[in-house]
CSV table of C-alpha atoms and ligand atoms in Angstrom, one decimal:
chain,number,residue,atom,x,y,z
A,1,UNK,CA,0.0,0.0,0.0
A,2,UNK,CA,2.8,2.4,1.1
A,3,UNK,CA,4.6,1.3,-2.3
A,4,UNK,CA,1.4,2.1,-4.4
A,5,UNK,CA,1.2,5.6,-2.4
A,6,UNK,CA,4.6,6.5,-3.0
A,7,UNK,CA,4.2,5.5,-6.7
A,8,UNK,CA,1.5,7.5,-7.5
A,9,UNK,CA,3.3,11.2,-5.5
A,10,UNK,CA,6.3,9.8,-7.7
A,11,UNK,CA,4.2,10.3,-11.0
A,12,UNK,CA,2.0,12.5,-9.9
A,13,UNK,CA,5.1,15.2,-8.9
A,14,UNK,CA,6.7,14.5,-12.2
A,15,UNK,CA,3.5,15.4,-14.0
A,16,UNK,CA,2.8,18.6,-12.0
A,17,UNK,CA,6.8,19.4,-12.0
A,18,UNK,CA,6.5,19.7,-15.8
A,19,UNK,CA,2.8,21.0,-16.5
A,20,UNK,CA,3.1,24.6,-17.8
A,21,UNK,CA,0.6,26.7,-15.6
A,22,UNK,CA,-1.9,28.8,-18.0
A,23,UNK,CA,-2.8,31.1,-15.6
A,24,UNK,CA,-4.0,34.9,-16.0
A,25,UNK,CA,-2.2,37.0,-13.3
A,26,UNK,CA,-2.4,40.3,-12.6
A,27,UNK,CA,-0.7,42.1,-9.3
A,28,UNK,CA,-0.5,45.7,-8.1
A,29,UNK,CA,-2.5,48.3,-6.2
A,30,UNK,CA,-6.4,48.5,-6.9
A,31,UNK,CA,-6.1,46.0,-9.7
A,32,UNK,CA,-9.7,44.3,-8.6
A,33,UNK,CA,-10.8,47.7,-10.3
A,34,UNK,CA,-9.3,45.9,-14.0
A,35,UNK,CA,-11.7,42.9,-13.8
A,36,UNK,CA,-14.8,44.7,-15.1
A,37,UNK,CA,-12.7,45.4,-18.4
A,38,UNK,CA,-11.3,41.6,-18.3
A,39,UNK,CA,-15.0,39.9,-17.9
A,40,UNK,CA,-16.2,42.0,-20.7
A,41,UNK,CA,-13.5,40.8,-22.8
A,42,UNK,CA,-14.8,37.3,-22.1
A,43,UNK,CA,-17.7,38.1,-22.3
A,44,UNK,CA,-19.6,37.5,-19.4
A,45,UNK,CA,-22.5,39.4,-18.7
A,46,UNK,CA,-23.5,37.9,-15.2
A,47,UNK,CA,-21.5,37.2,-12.3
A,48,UNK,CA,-21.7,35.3,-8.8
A,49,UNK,CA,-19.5,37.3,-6.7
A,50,UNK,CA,-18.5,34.9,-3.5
A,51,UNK,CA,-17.3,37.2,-0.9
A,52,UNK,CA,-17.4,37.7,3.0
A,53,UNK,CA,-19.9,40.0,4.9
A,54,UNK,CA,-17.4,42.1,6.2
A,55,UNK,CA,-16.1,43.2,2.5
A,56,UNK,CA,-19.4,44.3,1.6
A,57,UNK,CA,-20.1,45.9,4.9
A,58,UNK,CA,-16.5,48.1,5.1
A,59,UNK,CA,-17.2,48.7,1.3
A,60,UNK,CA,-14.2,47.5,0.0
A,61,UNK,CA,-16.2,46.2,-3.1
A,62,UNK,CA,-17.9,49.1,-4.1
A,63,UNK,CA,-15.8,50.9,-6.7
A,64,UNK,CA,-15.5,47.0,-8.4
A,65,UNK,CA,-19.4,46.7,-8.7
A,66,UNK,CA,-19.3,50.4,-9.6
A,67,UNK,CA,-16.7,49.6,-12.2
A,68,UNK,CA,-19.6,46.1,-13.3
A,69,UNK,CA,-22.4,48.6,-13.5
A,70,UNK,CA,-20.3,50.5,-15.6
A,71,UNK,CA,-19.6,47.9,-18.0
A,72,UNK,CA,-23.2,46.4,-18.1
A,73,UNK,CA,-22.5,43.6,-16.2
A,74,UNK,CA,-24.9,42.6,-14.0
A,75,UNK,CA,-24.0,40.5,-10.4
A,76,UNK,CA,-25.5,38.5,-8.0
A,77,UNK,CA,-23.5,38.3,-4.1
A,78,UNK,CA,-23.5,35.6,-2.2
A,79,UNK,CA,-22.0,35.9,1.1
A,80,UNK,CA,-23.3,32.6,3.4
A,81,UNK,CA,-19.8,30.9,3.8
A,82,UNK,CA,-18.5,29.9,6.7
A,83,UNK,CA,-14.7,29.6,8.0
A,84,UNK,CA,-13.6,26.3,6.9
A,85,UNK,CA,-16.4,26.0,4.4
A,86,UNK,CA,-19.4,23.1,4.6
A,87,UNK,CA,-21.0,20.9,2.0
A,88,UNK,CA,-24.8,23.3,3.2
A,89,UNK,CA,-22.4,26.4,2.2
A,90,UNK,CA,-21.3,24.6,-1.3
A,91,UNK,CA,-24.8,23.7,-2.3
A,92,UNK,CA,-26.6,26.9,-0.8
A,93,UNK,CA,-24.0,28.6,-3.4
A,94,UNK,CA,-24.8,26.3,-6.4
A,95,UNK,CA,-28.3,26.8,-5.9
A,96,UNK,CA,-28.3,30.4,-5.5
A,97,UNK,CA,-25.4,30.4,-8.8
A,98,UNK,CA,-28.1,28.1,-10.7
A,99,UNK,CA,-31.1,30.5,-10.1
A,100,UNK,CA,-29.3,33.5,-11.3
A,101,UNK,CA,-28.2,31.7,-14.3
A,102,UNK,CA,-24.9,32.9,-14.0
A,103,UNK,CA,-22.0,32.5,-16.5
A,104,UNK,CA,-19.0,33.3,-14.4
A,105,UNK,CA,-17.7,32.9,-11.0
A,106,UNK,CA,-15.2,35.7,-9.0
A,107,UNK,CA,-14.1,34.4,-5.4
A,108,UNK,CA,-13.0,37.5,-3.4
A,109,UNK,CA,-11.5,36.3,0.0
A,110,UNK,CA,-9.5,34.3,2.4
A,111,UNK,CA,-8.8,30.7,1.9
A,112,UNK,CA,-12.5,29.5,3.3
A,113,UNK,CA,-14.3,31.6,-0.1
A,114,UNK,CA,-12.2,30.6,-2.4
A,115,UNK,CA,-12.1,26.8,-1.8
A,116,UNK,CA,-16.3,27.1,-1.1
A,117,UNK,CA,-16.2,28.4,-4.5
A,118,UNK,CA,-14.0,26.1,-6.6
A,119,UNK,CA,-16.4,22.8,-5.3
A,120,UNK,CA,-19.6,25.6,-6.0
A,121,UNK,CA,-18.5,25.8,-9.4
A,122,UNK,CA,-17.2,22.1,-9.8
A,123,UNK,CA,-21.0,21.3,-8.9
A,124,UNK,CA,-22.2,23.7,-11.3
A,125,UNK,CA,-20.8,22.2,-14.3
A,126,UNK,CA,-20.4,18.7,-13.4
A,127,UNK,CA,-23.7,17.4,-12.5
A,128,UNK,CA,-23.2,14.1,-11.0
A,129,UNK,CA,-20.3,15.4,-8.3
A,130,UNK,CA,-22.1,15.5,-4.8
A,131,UNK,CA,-19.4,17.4,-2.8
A,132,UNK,CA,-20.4,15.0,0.1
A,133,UNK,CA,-18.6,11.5,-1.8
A,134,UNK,CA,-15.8,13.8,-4.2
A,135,UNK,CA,-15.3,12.6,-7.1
A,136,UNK,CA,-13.2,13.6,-10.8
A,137,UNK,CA,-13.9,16.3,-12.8
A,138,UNK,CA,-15.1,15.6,-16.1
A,139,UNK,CA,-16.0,19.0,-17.0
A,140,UNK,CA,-13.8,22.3,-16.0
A,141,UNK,CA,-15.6,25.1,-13.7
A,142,UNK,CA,-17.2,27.7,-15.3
A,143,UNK,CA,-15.0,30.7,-15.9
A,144,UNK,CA,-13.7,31.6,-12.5
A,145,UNK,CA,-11.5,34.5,-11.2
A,146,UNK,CA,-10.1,34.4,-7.7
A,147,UNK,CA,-9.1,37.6,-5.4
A,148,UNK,CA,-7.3,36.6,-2.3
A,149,UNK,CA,-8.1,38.6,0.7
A,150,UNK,CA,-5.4,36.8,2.7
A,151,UNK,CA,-1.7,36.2,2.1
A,152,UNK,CA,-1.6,32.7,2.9
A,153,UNK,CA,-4.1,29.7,1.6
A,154,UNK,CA,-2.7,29.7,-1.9
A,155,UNK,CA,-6.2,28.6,-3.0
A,156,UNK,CA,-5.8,30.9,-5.9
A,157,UNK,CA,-3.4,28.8,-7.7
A,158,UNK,CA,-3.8,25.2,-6.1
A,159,UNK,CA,-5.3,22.4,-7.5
A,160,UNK,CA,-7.0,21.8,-4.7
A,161,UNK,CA,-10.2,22.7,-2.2
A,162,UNK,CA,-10.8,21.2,1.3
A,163,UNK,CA,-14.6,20.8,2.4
A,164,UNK,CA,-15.7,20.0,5.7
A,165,UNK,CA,-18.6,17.2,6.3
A,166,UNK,CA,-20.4,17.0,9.1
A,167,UNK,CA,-21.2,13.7,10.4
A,168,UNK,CA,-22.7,12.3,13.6
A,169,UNK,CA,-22.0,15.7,15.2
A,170,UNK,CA,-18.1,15.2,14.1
A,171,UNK,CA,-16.6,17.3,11.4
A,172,UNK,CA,-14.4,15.6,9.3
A,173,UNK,CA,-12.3,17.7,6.1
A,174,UNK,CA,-11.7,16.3,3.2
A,175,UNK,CA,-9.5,17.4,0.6
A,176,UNK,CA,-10.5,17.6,-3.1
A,177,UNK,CA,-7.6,17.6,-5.4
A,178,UNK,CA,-8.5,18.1,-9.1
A,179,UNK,CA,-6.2,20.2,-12.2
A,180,UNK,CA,-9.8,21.8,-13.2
A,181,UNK,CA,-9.8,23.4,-10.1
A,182,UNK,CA,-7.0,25.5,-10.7
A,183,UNK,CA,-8.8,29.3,-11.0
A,184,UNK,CA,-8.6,30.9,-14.5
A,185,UNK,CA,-7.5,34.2,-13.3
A,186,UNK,CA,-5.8,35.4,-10.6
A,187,UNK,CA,-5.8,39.4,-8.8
A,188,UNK,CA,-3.1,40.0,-6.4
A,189,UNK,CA,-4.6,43.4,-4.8
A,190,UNK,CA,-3.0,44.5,-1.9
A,191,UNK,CA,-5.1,47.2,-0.6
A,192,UNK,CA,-7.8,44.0,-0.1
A,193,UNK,CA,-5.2,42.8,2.4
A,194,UNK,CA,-4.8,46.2,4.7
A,195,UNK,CA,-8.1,45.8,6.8
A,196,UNK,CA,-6.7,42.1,7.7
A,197,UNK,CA,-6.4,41.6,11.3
A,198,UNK,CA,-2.9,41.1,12.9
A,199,UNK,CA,-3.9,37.3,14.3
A,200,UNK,CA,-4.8,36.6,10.7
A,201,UNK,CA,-1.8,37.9,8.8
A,202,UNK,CA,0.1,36.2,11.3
A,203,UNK,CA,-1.7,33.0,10.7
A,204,UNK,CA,-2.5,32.9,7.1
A,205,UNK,CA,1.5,33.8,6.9
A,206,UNK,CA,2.3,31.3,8.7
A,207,UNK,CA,0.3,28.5,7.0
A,208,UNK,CA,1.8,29.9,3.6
A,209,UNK,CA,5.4,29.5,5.6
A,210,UNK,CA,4.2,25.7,6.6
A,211,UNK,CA,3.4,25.2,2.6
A,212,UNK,CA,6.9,26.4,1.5
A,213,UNK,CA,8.8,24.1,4.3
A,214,UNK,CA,7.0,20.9,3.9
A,215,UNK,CA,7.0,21.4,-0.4
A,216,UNK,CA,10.7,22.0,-0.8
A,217,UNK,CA,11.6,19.2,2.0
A,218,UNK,CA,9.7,16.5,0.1
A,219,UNK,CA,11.5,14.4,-2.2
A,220,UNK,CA,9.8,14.8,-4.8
A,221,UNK,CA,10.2,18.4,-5.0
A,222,UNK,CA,11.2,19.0,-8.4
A,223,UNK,CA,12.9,21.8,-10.0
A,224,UNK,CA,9.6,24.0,-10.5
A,225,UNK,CA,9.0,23.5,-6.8
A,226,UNK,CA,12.6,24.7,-5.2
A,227,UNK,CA,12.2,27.9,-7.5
A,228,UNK,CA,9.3,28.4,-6.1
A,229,UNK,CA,9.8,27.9,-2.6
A,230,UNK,CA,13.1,30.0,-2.9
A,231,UNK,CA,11.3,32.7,-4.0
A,232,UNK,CA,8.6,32.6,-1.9
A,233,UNK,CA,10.4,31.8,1.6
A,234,UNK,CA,12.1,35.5,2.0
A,235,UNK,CA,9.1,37.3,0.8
A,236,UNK,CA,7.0,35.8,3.3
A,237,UNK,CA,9.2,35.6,6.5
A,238,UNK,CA,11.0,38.9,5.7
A,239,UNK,CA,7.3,40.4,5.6
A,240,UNK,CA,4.9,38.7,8.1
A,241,UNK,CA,6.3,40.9,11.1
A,242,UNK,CA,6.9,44.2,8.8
A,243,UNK,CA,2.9,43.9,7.6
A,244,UNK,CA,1.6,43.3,11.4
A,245,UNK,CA,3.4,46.8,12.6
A,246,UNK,CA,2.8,48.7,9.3
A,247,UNK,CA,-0.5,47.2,8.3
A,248,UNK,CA,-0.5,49.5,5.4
A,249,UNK,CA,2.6,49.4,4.0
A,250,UNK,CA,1.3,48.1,0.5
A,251,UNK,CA,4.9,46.5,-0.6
A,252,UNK,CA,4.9,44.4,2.6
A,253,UNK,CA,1.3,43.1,1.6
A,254,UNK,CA,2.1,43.1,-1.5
A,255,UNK,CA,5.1,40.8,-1.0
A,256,UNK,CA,3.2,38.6,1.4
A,257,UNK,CA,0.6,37.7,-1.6
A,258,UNK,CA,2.9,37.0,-4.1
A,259,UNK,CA,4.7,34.9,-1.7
A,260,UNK,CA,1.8,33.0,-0.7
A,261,UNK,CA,1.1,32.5,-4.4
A,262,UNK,CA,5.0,31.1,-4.7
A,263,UNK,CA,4.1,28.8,-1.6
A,264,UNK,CA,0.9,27.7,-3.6
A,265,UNK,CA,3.1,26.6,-6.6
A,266,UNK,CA,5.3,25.0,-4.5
A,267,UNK,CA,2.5,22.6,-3.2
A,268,UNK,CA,1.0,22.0,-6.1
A,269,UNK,CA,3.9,21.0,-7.9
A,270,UNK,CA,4.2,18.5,-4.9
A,271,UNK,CA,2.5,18.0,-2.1
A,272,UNK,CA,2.2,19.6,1.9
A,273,UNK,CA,3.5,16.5,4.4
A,274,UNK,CA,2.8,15.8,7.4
A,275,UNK,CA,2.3,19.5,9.2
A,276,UNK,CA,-0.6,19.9,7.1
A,277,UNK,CA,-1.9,16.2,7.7
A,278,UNK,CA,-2.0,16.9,11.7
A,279,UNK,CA,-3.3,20.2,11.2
A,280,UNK,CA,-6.3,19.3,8.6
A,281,UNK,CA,-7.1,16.2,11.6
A,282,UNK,CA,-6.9,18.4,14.9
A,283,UNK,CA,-8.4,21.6,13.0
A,284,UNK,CA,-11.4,19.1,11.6
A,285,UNK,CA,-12.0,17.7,14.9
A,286,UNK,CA,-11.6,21.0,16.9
A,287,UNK,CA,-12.6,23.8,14.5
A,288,UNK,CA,-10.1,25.3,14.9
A,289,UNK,CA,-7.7,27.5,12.4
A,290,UNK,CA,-6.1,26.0,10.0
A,291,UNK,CA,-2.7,28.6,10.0
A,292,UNK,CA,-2.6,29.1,14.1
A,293,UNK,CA,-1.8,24.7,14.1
A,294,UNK,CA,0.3,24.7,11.7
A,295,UNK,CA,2.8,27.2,12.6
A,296,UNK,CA,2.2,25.3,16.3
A,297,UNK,CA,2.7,22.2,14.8
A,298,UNK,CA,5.9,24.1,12.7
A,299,UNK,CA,7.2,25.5,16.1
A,300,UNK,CA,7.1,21.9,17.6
A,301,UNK,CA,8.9,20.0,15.0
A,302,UNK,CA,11.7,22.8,14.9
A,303,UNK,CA,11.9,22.8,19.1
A,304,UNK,CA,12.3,18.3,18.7
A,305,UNK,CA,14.1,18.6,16.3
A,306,UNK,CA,16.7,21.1,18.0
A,307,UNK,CA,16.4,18.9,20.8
A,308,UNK,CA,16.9,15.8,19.1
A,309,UNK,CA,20.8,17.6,17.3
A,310,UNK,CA,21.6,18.8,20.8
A,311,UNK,CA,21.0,15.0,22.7
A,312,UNK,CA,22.6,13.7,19.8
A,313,UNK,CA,25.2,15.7,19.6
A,314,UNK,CA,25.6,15.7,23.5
A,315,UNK,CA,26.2,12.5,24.0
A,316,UNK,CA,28.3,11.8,20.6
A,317,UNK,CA,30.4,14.6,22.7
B,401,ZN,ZN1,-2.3,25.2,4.4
């Protein structure tokens, strides 16, 4: 079994190592206010926007669905979705995405929207996947364009999505790993990032710090991955502490995104390890967030193994 399991993240990081990524990306100050221009280019003329209460409340959208009025697009919000999204929250979204007859989707948020929204839209065009038993993709997502809100999930480029099921009063995440899954577009805005609390710049940071160390230790990591996790390792730890005292220095979030977006590369060109396997099973079981156990469970490893060089090397000595 172990064999078989090792095969298949043998192949499986070859494959990803070599896949070119045919991603839109756009990164800078206020470039949310450019998507309006990119949808009418293709052609969409309704959108689901998946966002969080609080951006609509603080008004952080409204020059974007200014800029959709604008250009004659017409949008429907949706904003039930819960941190650490359910399998209600998915459907809720597909049904309310159905009704509206929407043609596009754009995910503006932390890690929790966009993952609600790639399985949302993986529903929406594949019919027979029921989020609740995951199964392949046949079909890809309709056209979606994700906005992180946070520096740290690296949903925006990932192949992945993690749901969480609730059974018998237990919650249980499950991960859903799938190429269609990777978002069409990509907005790296850091003025989204500037109302982000210090806990959760600290976390998300972190959990995009956890992604970096547990890609490029793997061995499978391939060439694509190192690059990516040497590029995104200085940007992140040289910026985490900078952001939290200066919240709006805009290079410092700035940084912090594109290094989370490195860190995303990094995983999906290989894989997280064993961190993220502890965290997904405590943070299921507890509810609790998903950056603040992993850079526990980071700080732990680091302490036994410091302790484990310094016995060793004690008594060798
Ligand atoms: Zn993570």
């Amino acid at each position: 079994m172990a064999f078989l399991t090792r095969s298949r993240q043998f192949i499986f990081a070859k494959v990803m190592g070599q896949l070119p990524y045919r991603q839109e990306l756009l990164v800078g100050e206020e470039k949310l206010l450019d998507l309006p221009k990119i949808l009418v280019r293709d052609q969409i003329l309704h959108v689901f926007v998946m966002t969080t209460p609080g951006m609509i409340k603080r008004g952080s959208l409204s020059d974007f669905f200014e800029g959709l009025n604008r250009n004659g697009i017409s949008y429907t919000t949706f904003t039930s979705i819960q941190p650490d999204p359910t399998t209600d929250n998915v459907l809720e979204a597909k049904e309310a995405c159905r009704k509206r007859g929407t043609q596009a989707i754009v995910a503006i948020g932390g890690g929790s929207v966009l993952d609600c929204a790639k399985i949302a839209g993986a529903c929406i065009a594949n019919l027979n996947f029921n989020p609740n038993s995951p199964s392949f993709l046949s079909k890809p997502l309709p056209p979606f364009y994700a906005v992180p809100t946070t520096a740290g999930s690296g949903s925006e480029i990932t192949a992945g999505a993690v749901i969480t099921k609730h059974i018998d009063g237990k919650h249980i995440k499950t991960p859903i790993n799938d190429l269609r899954l990777v978002p069409k577009t990509v907005i790296l805005d850091p003025v989204l990032t500037t109302s982000l609390p210090s806990s959760l710049t600290i976390s998300s940071g972190m959990d995009a710090v956890s992604h970096v160390i547990e890609a490029y230790t793997n061995k499978f990591a391939s060439r694509k991955t190192r690059i990516a996790s040497e590029t995104a390792f200085p940007l992140l730890i040289n910026n985490i502490e900078l952001a939290v005292k200066e919240p709006q220095n805009m290079q410092a979030r700035e940084n912090l995104l594109v290094g989370s977006y490195q860190a995303g590369l990094a995983i999906t060109t290989n894989f997280v390890g064993y961190i993220h396997a502890i965290s997904h099973a405590i943070g299921g079981r507890y509810g609790l967030t998903h950056g603040v156990i992993n850079s526990q469970v980071n700080a732990f490893s680091l302490e036994t193994l410091w302790r484990c060089y310094h016995g060793a090397t004690s008594q060798a000595g």
